mmCIF file of C-alpha atoms in Angstrom:
data_model
loop_
_atom_site.group_PDB
_atom_site.id
_atom_site.type_symbol
_atom_site.label_atom_id
_atom_site.label_comp_id
_atom_site.label_asym_id
_atom_site.label_seq_id
_atom_site.Cartn_x
_atom_site.Cartn_y
_atom_site.Cartn_z
ATOM 1 C CA UNK A 151 -11.843 -15.030 36.675
ATOM 2 C CA UNK A 152 -15.194 -16.300 35.197
ATOM 3 C CA UNK A 153 -16.488 -19.764 35.661
ATOM 4 C CA UNK A 154 -16.938 -21.396 32.183
ATOM 5 C CA UNK A 155 -19.708 -23.763 31.929
ATOM 6 C CA UNK A 156 -19.806 -24.855 28.425
ATOM 7 C CA UNK A 157 -21.395 -28.408 27.477
ATOM 8 C CA UNK A 158 -18.310 -29.781 26.366
ATOM 9 C CA UNK A 159 -14.785 -28.535 25.975
ATOM 10 C CA UNK A 160 -11.729 -29.959 24.082
ATOM 11 C CA UNK A 161 -8.656 -29.279 25.845
ATOM 12 C CA UNK A 162 -4.969 -29.969 25.678
ATOM 13 C CA UNK A 163 -4.423 -30.310 29.533
ATOM 14 C CA UNK A 164 -6.599 -30.344 32.548
ATOM 15 C CA UNK A 165 -5.421 -29.566 36.385
ATOM 16 C CA UNK A 166 -7.685 -31.299 38.900
ATOM 17 C CA UNK A 167 -6.819 -28.467 41.810
ATOM 18 C CA UNK A 168 -6.162 -24.952 41.640
ATOM 19 C CA UNK A 169 -4.171 -24.579 44.508
ATOM 20 C CA UNK A 170 -0.326 -23.316 44.614
ATOM 21 C CA UNK A 171 1.255 -26.464 42.631
ATOM 22 C CA UNK A 172 -1.631 -26.285 40.126
ATOM 23 C CA UNK A 173 -1.787 -22.786 39.430
ATOM 24 C CA UNK A 174 2.101 -22.633 39.412
ATOM 25 C CA UNK A 175 1.997 -25.509 36.966
ATOM 26 C CA UNK A 176 -0.794 -23.695 34.914
ATOM 27 C CA UNK A 177 1.050 -20.732 34.782
ATOM 28 C CA UNK A 178 4.565 -22.096 33.991
ATOM 29 C CA UNK A 179 3.165 -24.172 31.189
ATOM 30 C CA UNK A 180 0.767 -21.589 29.577
ATOM 31 C CA UNK A 181 3.818 -18.912 29.708
ATOM 32 C CA UNK A 182 6.176 -21.693 27.656
ATOM 33 C CA UNK A 183 3.648 -23.132 25.245
ATOM 34 C CA UNK A 184 1.634 -20.276 23.402
ATOM 35 C CA UNK A 185 -0.664 -22.760 21.453
ATOM 36 C CA UNK A 186 -1.803 -24.657 24.935
ATOM 37 C CA UNK A 187 -5.383 -24.389 26.192
ATOM 38 C CA UNK A 188 -5.987 -25.870 29.536
ATOM 39 C CA UNK A 189 -8.671 -25.967 32.386
ATOM 40 C CA UNK A 190 -8.288 -25.724 35.979
ATOM 41 C CA UNK A 191 -11.102 -27.929 38.209
ATOM 42 C CA UNK A 192 -11.108 -26.478 41.824
ATOM 43 C CA UNK A 193 -13.129 -27.258 44.360
ATOM 44 C CA UNK A 194 -13.230 -23.898 46.210
ATOM 45 C CA UNK A 195 -15.367 -21.283 44.984
ATOM 46 C CA UNK A 196 -14.750 -18.225 42.964
ATOM 47 C CA UNK A 197 -13.304 -14.849 44.314
ATOM 48 C CA UNK A 198 -15.761 -11.617 43.286
ATOM 49 C CA UNK A 199 -14.706 -10.566 40.067
ATOM 50 C CA UNK A 200 -12.977 -7.368 41.500
ATOM 51 C CA UNK A 201 -11.728 -9.058 44.487
ATOM 52 C CA UNK A 202 -7.977 -9.878 44.845
ATOM 53 C CA UNK A 203 -6.206 -12.359 47.361
ATOM 54 C CA UNK A 204 -6.002 -10.928 50.727
ATOM 55 C CA UNK A 205 -2.611 -9.557 51.568
ATOM 56 C CA UNK A 206 -0.405 -11.968 53.845
ATOM 57 C CA UNK A 207 -1.456 -11.174 57.497
ATOM 58 C CA UNK A 208 0.547 -11.940 60.892
ATOM 59 C CA UNK A 209 -1.200 -15.230 60.494
ATOM 60 C CA UNK A 210 -0.262 -16.269 57.169
ATOM 61 C CA UNK A 211 0.850 -19.788 56.450
ATOM 62 C CA UNK A 212 4.656 -19.825 55.202
ATOM 63 C CA UNK A 213 6.926 -22.056 53.068
ATOM 64 C CA UNK A 214 10.475 -22.275 52.853
ATOM 65 C CA UNK A 215 11.587 -22.002 49.073
ATOM 66 C CA UNK A 216 14.992 -23.878 48.789
ATOM 67 C CA UNK A 217 17.755 -22.033 46.742
ATOM 68 C CA UNK A 218 17.278 -23.792 44.017
ATOM 69 C CA UNK A 219 13.484 -23.241 43.861
ATOM 70 C CA UNK A 220 13.985 -19.731 43.961
ATOM 71 C CA UNK A 221 16.200 -20.097 40.925
ATOM 72 C CA UNK A 222 13.661 -21.790 38.848
ATOM 73 C CA UNK A 223 11.070 -19.012 39.859
ATOM 74 C CA UNK A 224 13.440 -16.512 38.642
ATOM 75 C CA UNK A 225 13.894 -18.500 35.571
ATOM 76 C CA UNK A 226 10.105 -18.736 34.965
ATOM 77 C CA UNK A 227 9.657 -14.621 35.553
ATOM 78 C CA UNK A 228 8.142 -14.837 39.131
ATOM 79 C CA UNK A 229 10.635 -14.430 41.616
ATOM 80 C CA UNK A 230 11.137 -10.672 40.709
ATOM 81 C CA UNK A 231 7.658 -10.029 41.773
ATOM 82 C CA UNK A 232 7.911 -12.198 45.021
ATOM 83 C CA UNK A 233 11.165 -11.064 46.201
ATOM 84 C CA UNK A 234 9.796 -8.208 48.142
ATOM 85 C CA UNK A 235 7.536 -10.639 50.293
ATOM 86 C CA UNK A 236 10.321 -13.033 50.811
ATOM 87 C CA UNK A 237 13.062 -13.385 53.774
ATOM 88 C CA UNK A 238 16.253 -14.846 53.185
ATOM 89 C CA UNK A 239 17.798 -17.529 55.027
ATOM 90 C CA UNK A 240 21.585 -16.717 55.674
ATOM 91 C CA UNK A 241 22.603 -19.117 58.188
ATOM 92 C CA UNK A 242 20.874 -22.633 59.614
ATOM 93 C CA UNK A 243 21.896 -24.056 62.876
ATOM 94 C CA UNK A 244 20.913 -27.508 63.586
ATOM 95 C CA UNK A 245 20.762 -28.734 67.426
ATOM 96 C CA UNK A 246 19.729 -31.773 69.189
ATOM 97 C CA UNK A 247 18.271 -30.652 72.607
ATOM 98 C CA UNK A 248 20.328 -31.272 75.703
ATOM 99 C CA UNK A 249 23.098 -32.931 73.789
ATOM 100 C CA UNK A 250 26.306 -31.597 72.491
ATOM 101 C CA UNK A 251 25.609 -32.141 68.705
ATOM 102 C CA UNK A 252 25.380 -28.966 66.546
ATOM 103 C CA UNK A 253 26.108 -27.992 63.032
ATOM 104 C CA UNK A 254 25.779 -24.836 61.220
ATOM 105 C CA UNK A 255 25.219 -23.952 57.472
ATOM 106 C CA UNK A 256 25.964 -20.315 56.090
ATOM 107 C CA UNK A 257 25.329 -18.975 52.748
ATOM 108 C CA UNK A 258 28.582 -17.275 52.441
ATOM 109 C CA UNK A 259 30.577 -20.573 52.742
ATOM 110 C CA UNK A 260 28.869 -21.300 49.317
ATOM 111 C CA UNK A 261 29.396 -17.952 47.652
ATOM 112 C CA UNK A 262 25.831 -17.179 47.691
ATOM 113 C CA UNK A 263 23.679 -14.647 49.415
ATOM 114 C CA UNK A 264 20.978 -16.925 50.691
ATOM 115 C CA UNK A 265 20.499 -20.598 51.441
ATOM 116 C CA UNK A 266 16.639 -20.205 50.602
ATOM 117 C CA UNK A 267 13.796 -17.848 51.343
ATOM 118 C CA UNK A 268 10.795 -17.817 53.356
ATOM 119 C CA UNK A 269 7.475 -16.594 52.208
ATOM 120 C CA UNK A 270 3.940 -16.163 53.096
ATOM 121 C CA UNK A 271 1.841 -18.356 50.785
ATOM 122 C CA UNK A 272 -0.750 -15.640 50.122
ATOM 123 C CA UNK A 273 2.101 -13.646 48.490
ATOM 124 C CA UNK A 274 2.492 -16.431 45.948
ATOM 125 C CA UNK A 275 -1.138 -16.754 45.439
ATOM 126 C CA UNK A 276 -1.750 -13.235 44.684
ATOM 127 C CA UNK A 277 0.996 -12.999 42.042
ATOM 128 C CA UNK A 278 -0.047 -16.223 40.328
ATOM 129 C CA UNK A 279 -3.842 -14.968 40.250
ATOM 130 C CA UNK A 280 -2.725 -11.929 38.671
ATOM 131 C CA UNK A 281 -0.843 -13.706 36.133
ATOM 132 C CA UNK A 282 -3.399 -16.395 35.493
ATOM 133 C CA UNK A 283 -6.105 -13.381 34.821
ATOM 134 C CA UNK A 284 -4.284 -12.640 31.649
ATOM 135 C CA UNK A 285 -4.494 -16.078 30.385
ATOM 136 C CA UNK A 286 -8.189 -16.356 30.969
ATOM 137 C CA UNK A 287 -8.791 -13.543 29.317
ATOM 138 C CA UNK A 288 -6.919 -14.733 26.346
ATOM 139 C CA UNK A 289 -9.402 -17.835 26.420
ATOM 140 C CA UNK A 290 -6.299 -20.062 26.979
ATOM 141 C CA UNK A 291 -7.308 -20.778 30.302
ATOM 142 C CA UNK A 292 -10.648 -22.196 31.680
ATOM 143 C CA UNK A 293 -11.873 -22.265 35.603
ATOM 144 C CA UNK A 294 -14.237 -24.684 36.821
ATOM 145 C CA UNK A 295 -14.912 -23.324 40.389
ATOM 146 C CA UNK A 296 -16.937 -25.180 43.199
ATOM 147 C CA UNK A 297 -16.572 -28.104 41.028
ATOM 148 C CA UNK A 298 -14.781 -31.714 41.238
ATOM 149 C CA UNK A 299 -14.207 -34.714 38.857
ATOM 150 C CA UNK A 300 -16.663 -37.248 39.079
ATOM 151 C CA UNK A 301 -15.792 -39.793 36.675
ATOM 152 C CA UNK A 302 -12.720 -40.621 34.353
ATOM 153 C CA UNK A 303 -13.306 -42.720 31.083
ATOM 154 C CA UNK A 304 -9.717 -43.018 29.340
ATOM 155 C CA UNK A 305 -9.560 -43.883 25.340
ATOM 156 C CA UNK A 306 -6.271 -44.284 23.733
ATOM 157 C CA UNK A 307 -6.259 -40.816 22.549
ATOM 158 C CA UNK A 308 -8.019 -38.896 25.013
ATOM 159 C CA UNK A 309 -8.910 -38.546 28.777
ATOM 160 C CA UNK A 310 -12.943 -38.312 29.204
ATOM 161 C CA UNK A 311 -13.612 -36.006 32.244
ATOM 162 C CA UNK A 312 -17.050 -35.812 33.647
ATOM 163 C CA UNK A 313 -17.523 -33.075 36.354
ATOM 164 C CA UNK A 314 -20.135 -33.172 39.295
ATOM 165 C CA UNK A 315 -21.699 -29.975 37.706
ATOM 166 C CA UNK A 316 -22.596 -32.058 34.733
ATOM 167 C CA UNK A 317 -19.754 -30.664 32.506
ATOM 168 C CA UNK A 318 -17.909 -32.865 30.047
ATOM 169 C CA UNK A 319 -14.346 -32.378 29.181
ATOM 170 C CA UNK A 320 -11.932 -34.071 26.657
ATOM 171 C CA UNK A 321 -8.329 -33.863 27.433
ATOM 172 C CA UNK A 322 -4.898 -35.148 26.053
ATOM 173 C CA UNK A 323 -3.801 -35.256 29.597
ATOM 174 C CA UNK A 324 -4.868 -34.651 33.237
ATOM 175 C CA UNK A 325 -2.608 -33.752 35.781
ATOM 176 C CA UNK A 326 -3.937 -34.308 39.497
ATOM 177 C CA UNK A 327 -2.297 -31.498 42.103
ATOM 178 C CA UNK A 328 -5.383 -31.632 44.504
ATOM 179 C CA UNK A 329 -3.184 -31.886 47.742
ATOM 180 C CA UNK A 330 -2.488 -34.708 50.094
ATOM 181 C CA UNK A 331 -6.725 -35.666 50.570
ATOM 182 C CA UNK A 332 -7.192 -35.708 46.719
ATOM 183 C CA UNK A 333 -10.488 -37.540 45.565
ATOM 184 C CA UNK A 334 -9.556 -37.735 42.039
ATOM 185 C CA UNK A 335 -6.213 -39.837 42.682
ATOM 186 C CA UNK A 336 -8.346 -42.652 43.671
ATOM 187 C CA UNK A 337 -10.774 -42.279 40.792
ATOM 188 C CA UNK A 338 -7.477 -42.460 38.379
ATOM 189 C CA UNK A 339 -6.945 -45.766 39.971
ATOM 190 C CA UNK A 340 -3.663 -44.731 41.799
ATOM 191 C CA UNK A 341 -2.353 -46.807 44.916
ATOM 192 C CA UNK A 342 -1.552 -44.911 48.273
ATOM 193 C CA UNK A 343 0.944 -45.845 50.741
ATOM 194 C CA UNK A 344 0.432 -44.127 54.059
ATOM 195 C CA UNK A 345 2.169 -44.154 57.301
ATOM 196 C CA UNK A 346 1.103 -42.358 60.563
ATOM 197 C CA UNK A 347 3.949 -40.698 62.551
ATOM 198 C CA UNK A 348 1.746 -40.521 65.580
ATOM 199 C CA UNK A 349 2.961 -36.688 65.753
ATOM 200 C CA UNK A 350 1.105 -33.584 65.173
ATOM 201 C CA UNK A 351 2.551 -30.155 63.985
ATOM 202 C CA UNK A 352 1.877 -26.819 65.666
ATOM 203 C CA UNK A 353 1.878 -24.218 63.260
ATOM 204 C CA UNK A 354 2.303 -20.275 64.114
ATOM 205 C CA UNK A 355 4.228 -17.130 63.503
ATOM 206 C CA UNK A 356 5.988 -15.718 66.352
ATOM 207 C CA UNK A 357 6.783 -12.076 66.931
ATOM 208 C CA UNK A 358 10.542 -11.271 68.094
ATOM 209 C CA UNK A 359 11.926 -8.913 70.565
ATOM 210 C CA UNK A 360 14.847 -8.206 68.250
ATOM 211 C CA UNK A 361 15.920 -9.132 64.767
ATOM 212 C CA UNK A 362 16.357 -12.783 63.587
ATOM 213 C CA UNK A 363 19.423 -11.622 61.394
ATOM 214 C CA UNK A 364 18.147 -13.980 58.823
ATOM 215 C CA UNK A 365 18.839 -17.175 61.054
ATOM 216 C CA UNK A 366 16.949 -20.443 60.727
ATOM 217 C CA UNK A 367 16.927 -22.860 63.498
ATOM 218 C CA UNK A 368 16.148 -26.648 63.381
ATOM 219 C CA UNK A 369 16.028 -28.098 66.995
ATOM 220 C CA UNK A 370 15.438 -31.704 67.593
ATOM 221 C CA UNK A 371 13.494 -32.441 70.801
ATOM 222 C CA UNK A 372 12.306 -35.403 72.763
ATOM 223 C CA UNK A 373 8.892 -35.132 70.859
ATOM 224 C CA UNK A 374 10.077 -34.380 67.316
ATOM 225 C CA UNK A 375 11.696 -31.316 65.427
ATOM 226 C CA UNK A 376 11.146 -27.764 66.267
ATOM 227 C CA UNK A 377 11.769 -25.490 63.492
ATOM 228 C CA UNK A 378 12.054 -21.792 63.007
ATOM 229 C CA UNK A 379 12.451 -19.989 59.862
ATOM 230 C CA UNK A 380 12.951 -16.215 59.553
ATOM 231 C CA UNK A 381 9.956 -14.220 58.132
ATOM 232 C CA UNK A 382 9.525 -10.365 57.219
ATOM 233 C CA UNK A 383 8.421 -8.020 59.936
ATOM 234 C CA UNK A 384 10.859 -9.306 62.544
ATOM 235 C CA UNK A 385 8.798 -12.754 62.875
ATOM 236 C CA UNK A 386 9.685 -16.331 62.767
ATOM 237 C CA UNK A 387 7.420 -18.999 61.049
ATOM 238 C CA UNK A 388 7.148 -22.040 63.629
ATOM 239 C CA UNK A 389 6.592 -25.536 62.807
ATOM 240 C CA UNK A 390 6.564 -27.559 66.179
ATOM 241 C CA UNK A 391 6.466 -31.497 66.048
ATOM 242 C CA UNK A 392 4.558 -32.782 69.032
ATOM 243 C CA UNK A 393 2.612 -35.749 70.368
ATOM 244 C CA UNK A 394 -0.830 -35.313 69.725
ATOM 245 C CA UNK A 395 -1.667 -34.724 73.539
ATOM 246 C CA UNK A 396 1.032 -32.054 73.643
ATOM 247 C CA UNK A 397 -0.263 -30.347 70.686
ATOM 248 C CA UNK A 398 -3.868 -30.180 72.159
ATOM 249 C CA UNK A 399 -2.228 -28.387 75.350
ATOM 250 C CA UNK A 400 -0.190 -26.166 73.749
ATOM 251 C CA UNK A 401 -3.219 -24.947 71.139
ATOM 252 C CA UNK A 402 -5.503 -24.267 74.355
ATOM 253 C CA UNK A 403 -2.813 -22.303 76.136
ATOM 254 C CA UNK A 404 -2.929 -18.606 76.646
ATOM 255 C CA UNK A 405 -0.422 -16.601 74.457
ATOM 256 C CA UNK A 406 1.817 -16.013 77.369
ATOM 257 C CA UNK A 407 1.777 -19.659 78.575
ATOM 258 C CA UNK A 408 2.384 -20.916 75.274
ATOM 259 C CA UNK A 409 5.030 -18.409 74.554
ATOM 260 C CA UNK A 410 6.977 -19.652 77.634
ATOM 261 C CA UNK A 411 6.864 -23.133 76.702
ATOM 262 C CA UNK A 412 8.338 -22.383 73.266
ATOM 263 C CA UNK A 413 11.204 -20.338 74.846
ATOM 264 C CA UNK A 414 11.995 -23.321 77.145
ATOM 265 C CA UNK A 415 11.782 -26.141 74.254
ATOM 266 C CA UNK A 416 13.767 -23.730 71.598
ATOM 267 C CA UNK A 417 16.341 -21.839 73.964
ATOM 268 C CA UNK A 418 17.437 -18.406 73.616
ATOM 269 C CA UNK A 419 19.842 -18.649 70.890
ATOM 270 C CA UNK A 420 16.748 -17.930 68.421
ATOM 271 C CA UNK A 421 16.016 -14.743 70.623
ATOM 272 C CA UNK A 422 13.152 -13.733 72.934
ATOM 273 C CA UNK A 423 9.501 -14.469 71.486
ATOM 274 C CA UNK A 424 7.119 -11.627 72.059
ATOM 275 C CA UNK A 425 3.979 -12.568 70.336
ATOM 276 C CA UNK A 426 2.289 -15.240 68.804
ATOM 277 C CA UNK A 427 -0.529 -15.412 65.707
ATOM 278 C CA UNK A 428 -3.050 -18.088 65.285
ATOM 279 C CA UNK A 429 -1.883 -21.360 66.037
ATOM 280 C CA UNK A 430 -2.988 -24.314 63.849
ATOM 281 C CA UNK A 431 -2.338 -28.221 64.375
ATOM 282 C CA UNK A 432 -2.531 -30.704 62.075
ATOM 283 C CA UNK A 433 -1.586 -34.728 61.773
ATOM 284 C CA UNK A 434 1.503 -35.897 60.514
ATOM 285 C CA UNK A 435 1.878 -38.697 58.258
ATOM 286 C CA UNK A 436 3.971 -39.812 55.056
ATOM 287 C CA UNK A 437 1.747 -40.454 51.902
ATOM 288 C CA UNK A 438 3.138 -41.430 48.785
ATOM 289 C CA UNK A 439 1.605 -42.686 45.407
ATOM 290 C CA UNK A 440 3.125 -45.929 44.406
ATOM 291 C CA UNK A 441 3.281 -44.275 40.604
ATOM 292 C CA UNK A 442 3.670 -40.981 39.522
ATOM 293 C CA UNK A 443 1.990 -41.560 36.114
ATOM 294 C CA UNK A 444 -0.837 -43.760 34.535
ATOM 295 C CA UNK A 445 -2.283 -43.719 31.299
ATOM 296 C CA UNK A 446 -2.749 -39.754 30.258
ATOM 297 C CA UNK A 447 -2.724 -38.887 33.945
ATOM 298 C CA UNK A 448 -0.067 -37.684 36.409
ATOM 299 C CA UNK A 449 0.282 -36.875 39.774
ATOM 300 C CA UNK A 450 1.878 -33.567 40.882
ATOM 301 C CA UNK A 451 2.590 -32.253 44.518
ATOM 302 C CA UNK A 452 0.771 -33.416 47.658
ATOM 303 C CA UNK A 453 -1.503 -35.744 45.741
ATOM 304 C CA UNK A 454 1.834 -37.526 44.804
ATOM 305 C CA UNK A 455 3.933 -37.131 47.996
ATOM 306 C CA UNK A 456 2.964 -35.536 51.367
ATOM 307 C CA UNK A 457 6.157 -35.543 53.516
ATOM 308 C CA UNK A 458 6.725 -34.483 57.296
ATOM 309 C CA UNK A 459 7.381 -30.887 57.411
ATOM 310 C CA UNK A 460 10.989 -31.585 58.616
ATOM 311 C CA UNK A 461 13.586 -29.628 56.274
ATOM 312 C CA UNK A 462 10.852 -28.045 54.484
ATOM 313 C CA UNK A 463 11.178 -30.176 51.399
ATOM 314 C CA UNK A 464 7.731 -30.487 50.361
ATOM 315 C CA UNK A 465 6.848 -27.502 48.329
ATOM 316 C CA UNK A 466 10.332 -27.834 46.731
ATOM 317 C CA UNK A 467 9.595 -31.197 45.558
ATOM 318 C CA UNK A 468 6.554 -29.980 43.987
ATOM 319 C CA UNK A 469 8.457 -27.463 42.268
ATOM 320 C CA UNK A 470 10.588 -29.764 40.818
ATOM 321 C CA UNK A 471 7.690 -32.155 39.801
ATOM 322 C CA UNK A 472 6.572 -28.689 37.437
ATOM 323 C CA UNK A 473 10.022 -28.535 36.466
ATOM 324 C CA UNK A 474 10.240 -31.976 35.381
ATOM 325 C CA UNK A 475 6.959 -31.858 33.252
ATOM 326 C CA UNK A 476 7.830 -28.676 31.806
ATOM 327 C CA UNK A 477 11.359 -29.938 30.415
ATOM 328 C CA UNK A 478 9.367 -32.997 29.430
ATOM 329 C CA UNK A 479 6.589 -30.825 27.010
ATOM 330 C CA UNK A 480 9.252 -28.913 25.541
ATOM 331 C CA UNK A 481 11.588 -31.994 24.681
ATOM 332 C CA UNK A 482 8.633 -34.009 23.507
ATOM 333 C CA UNK A 483 7.540 -31.058 21.146
ATOM 334 C CA UNK A 484 11.124 -30.946 19.750
ATOM 335 C CA UNK A 485 11.640 -34.390 19.423
ATOM 336 C CA UNK A 486 8.168 -35.810 18.271
ATOM 337 C CA UNK A 487 6.963 -32.792 16.553
ATOM 338 C CA UNK A 488 3.651 -33.423 17.771
ATOM 339 C CA UNK A 489 1.320 -31.715 20.120
ATOM 340 C CA UNK A 490 0.153 -35.124 22.219
ATOM 341 C CA UNK A 491 0.528 -33.909 25.567
ATOM 342 C CA UNK A 492 -0.246 -37.142 27.253
ATOM 343 C CA UNK A 493 1.524 -39.708 25.016
ATOM 344 C CA UNK A 494 2.915 -42.929 26.830
ATOM 345 C CA UNK A 495 6.230 -41.715 25.991
ATOM 346 C CA UNK A 496 5.763 -38.589 27.968
ATOM 347 C CA UNK A 497 3.838 -39.828 30.975
ATOM 348 C CA UNK A 498 6.340 -42.883 31.175
ATOM 349 C CA UNK A 499 9.511 -40.378 31.248
ATOM 350 C CA UNK A 500 7.644 -38.138 33.939
ATOM 351 C CA UNK A 501 7.416 -41.053 36.170
ATOM 352 C CA UNK A 502 10.994 -42.135 35.569
ATOM 353 C CA UNK A 503 12.073 -38.589 36.320
ATOM 354 C CA UNK A 504 10.126 -37.991 39.521
ATOM 355 C CA UNK A 505 10.406 -41.325 41.332
ATOM 356 C CA UNK A 506 13.931 -41.258 42.256
ATOM 357 C CA UNK A 507 13.767 -37.817 43.236
ATOM 358 C CA UNK A 508 10.821 -38.319 45.446
ATOM 359 C CA UNK A 509 12.272 -41.451 47.127
ATOM 360 C CA UNK A 510 15.326 -39.854 47.661
ATOM 361 C CA UNK A 511 13.521 -37.043 49.496
ATOM 362 C CA UNK A 512 11.281 -39.413 51.533
ATOM 363 C CA UNK A 513 14.243 -41.441 52.690
ATOM 364 C CA UNK A 514 16.005 -38.269 53.907
ATOM 365 C CA UNK A 515 13.040 -36.760 55.751
ATOM 366 C CA UNK A 516 11.662 -39.959 56.942
ATOM 367 C CA UNK A 517 15.293 -41.062 58.490
ATOM 368 C CA UNK A 518 15.745 -37.664 60.094
ATOM 369 C CA UNK A 519 12.194 -37.898 61.805
ATOM 370 C CA UNK A 520 12.788 -41.470 63.155
ATOM 371 C CA UNK A 521 16.532 -40.782 63.998
ATOM 372 C CA UNK A 522 15.638 -37.460 65.925
ATOM 373 C CA UNK A 523 12.427 -38.747 67.729
ATOM 374 C CA UNK A 524 14.153 -41.512 69.286
ATOM 375 C CA UNK A 525 14.879 -41.568 72.707
ATOM 376 C CA UNK A 526 17.683 -44.166 72.963
ATOM 377 C CA UNK A 527 20.831 -42.801 74.631
ATOM 378 C CA UNK A 528 22.912 -44.868 71.986
ATOM 379 C CA UNK A 529 20.760 -43.423 69.151
ATOM 380 C CA UNK A 530 21.416 -39.792 70.774
ATOM 381 C CA UNK A 531 25.062 -40.386 70.919
ATOM 382 C CA UNK A 532 25.352 -41.388 67.348
ATOM 383 C CA UNK A 533 23.322 -38.610 65.869
ATOM 384 C CA UNK A 534 25.475 -36.141 68.020
ATOM 385 C CA UNK A 535 28.370 -37.414 66.777
ATOM 386 C CA UNK A 536 27.189 -37.254 63.387
ATOM 387 C CA UNK A 537 26.435 -33.363 63.773
ATOM 388 C CA UNK A 538 29.686 -32.628 64.915
ATOM 389 C CA UNK A 539 31.344 -34.783 62.324
ATOM 390 C CA UNK A 540 29.018 -32.618 59.728
ATOM 391 C CA UNK A 541 30.101 -29.266 61.430
ATOM 392 C CA UNK A 542 33.989 -30.646 61.125
ATOM 393 C CA UNK A 543 34.025 -31.785 57.389
ATOM 394 C CA UNK A 544 33.362 -29.294 54.731
ATOM 395 C CA UNK A 545 33.002 -31.709 52.158
ATOM 396 C CA UNK A 546 30.011 -33.812 53.771
ATOM 397 C CA UNK A 547 28.321 -30.405 54.937
ATOM 398 C CA UNK A 548 28.396 -29.598 51.067
ATOM 399 C CA UNK A 549 26.537 -32.406 50.115
ATOM 400 C CA UNK A 550 23.913 -31.624 53.128
ATOM 401 C CA UNK A 551 23.922 -28.137 51.761
ATOM 402 C CA UNK A 552 23.329 -28.953 48.182
ATOM 403 C CA UNK A 553 20.510 -31.647 49.314
ATOM 404 C CA UNK A 554 19.116 -28.730 51.554
ATOM 405 C CA UNK A 555 19.072 -26.292 48.636
ATOM 406 C CA UNK A 556 17.634 -28.746 45.898
ATOM 407 C CA UNK A 557 20.863 -28.155 43.734
ATOM 408 C CA UNK A 558 21.692 -31.953 43.164
ATOM 409 C CA UNK A 559 17.946 -33.054 42.174
ATOM 410 C CA UNK A 560 17.968 -30.206 39.749
ATOM 411 C CA UNK A 561 20.982 -30.685 38.299
ATOM 412 C CA UNK A 562 20.048 -34.404 37.855
ATOM 413 C CA UNK A 563 16.926 -33.440 36.220
ATOM 414 C CA UNK A 564 18.418 -31.002 33.555
ATOM 415 C CA UNK A 565 20.972 -33.859 32.655
ATOM 416 C CA UNK A 566 18.022 -36.481 32.287
ATOM 417 C CA UNK A 567 15.337 -34.449 30.537
ATOM 418 C CA UNK A 568 17.231 -31.980 28.470
#
C-alpha cells in the first residue's frame, strides 16, 4: 500500500491506528458502505510493496475469540479465510491451585462445536492486509505510514486533523484505535483512569508431548491466573500472571528450568510440556477512558479499555466496539438519510451502547483478578465453594458461559441499536 501525502484531503472518516482493531474497523466499514472514503494514520512504517505480513511463527502472539466474536467475523466475511489458522476451544477447565474448587464448560452442553477459537495475530493481520489492498486500489482508503496526529481542531461540521508530516486532513469523524498508550486520546481531551495490578504477564507458546484435545485451562495460583489456550500444531498459548520479581526470574531461566516451573504451577492435567517459544513479559493494569465519545471523535479497542488478560475479554470487547459502530452507521443513514458520519446523535448513541458493555466486562475481569489473587483462607473457601456450586448448577453455568462467549452482550447490542 502506498503512502498518500497529498496537501489536504476531505474524508468521511479517519482512523488513528492501523493495528488489528483499526484495520478490522476499516475493513468492516468499507465493506458495508460503498461510498465511504477513509484514511488510516499509522505510526509504523509501511511494508515493502511486494512484501506480505510474515506467516505465524512458533513465537506468534495469540488471541482468544469468543463464540460470539467468531459469529461476527463470519458475518463480515472473514472467518472463512481465518478458520484454517484457528484452533477450537471445546472444553474449559477452571480450577484453584491447592484447593478443591473446579468447574468445567463443554461446548457440547450448549449444542455448539466450540466455545471459541484461538488464533495467532499474524493470521488475522495477513487476511486484513489482503482485504484492505483492494480498497486502497479503489482509492477509497488512504494510508499515512510513519505518521501520527499532532493537533486536532474540531469545528461544528468537521474534525480538522494535523499530522506530524505536515499533512492536513478534514474528516467528519475521527476514530482513535491506537492501543493502550494512545497519544491521540489525550490530544482529543479524553480522561483516562488507571489501576496498577502490581502484576506482570508472561506470554509464550508451549509445545506439548501429546494433543491438547482442544481443552483450555484457567488455573488460579497464589500470584494470579495462569491460562493455557489450545493452538494449532499441538501447542498452547500461555498467559501466566506473576509478581514482577517472579516474571523476571522466569524470563531469565533456561527453557528446561522454565518448563519445569510451569509444569509444577499448571499441574499435569494440561499435559506434558516439551518446548517453549520466546517469552515476553509486560506489566498489567486496568485502563479505561471515562467517555467513549466526544465531539466528532470516538475511542475504540484498547484506546477505550485496556483490561487484564484474565478470561481473554480484551479483543472481544473491541470487536463489539466495531459491531456497535457499524450498526449505528447503518441505522444513522437509514433514519436520517444523510452521510454525516460524526453527528452528535451518532457519537452519543455509541457512548450509550459501549459504556455499559465495557463496565460489565471490567467488573467481571477485575473481580476475578482480585478474588483469585487473594491469599485469605476465608476468601479461598468462598471462591472454591462458588466454583463447586457453579459446576453443579446448569442455569448458573449457562450465564457464565454466555458471558464468556459474548452472546449476551451481542444480543443486547442488536436489541439496542437495530
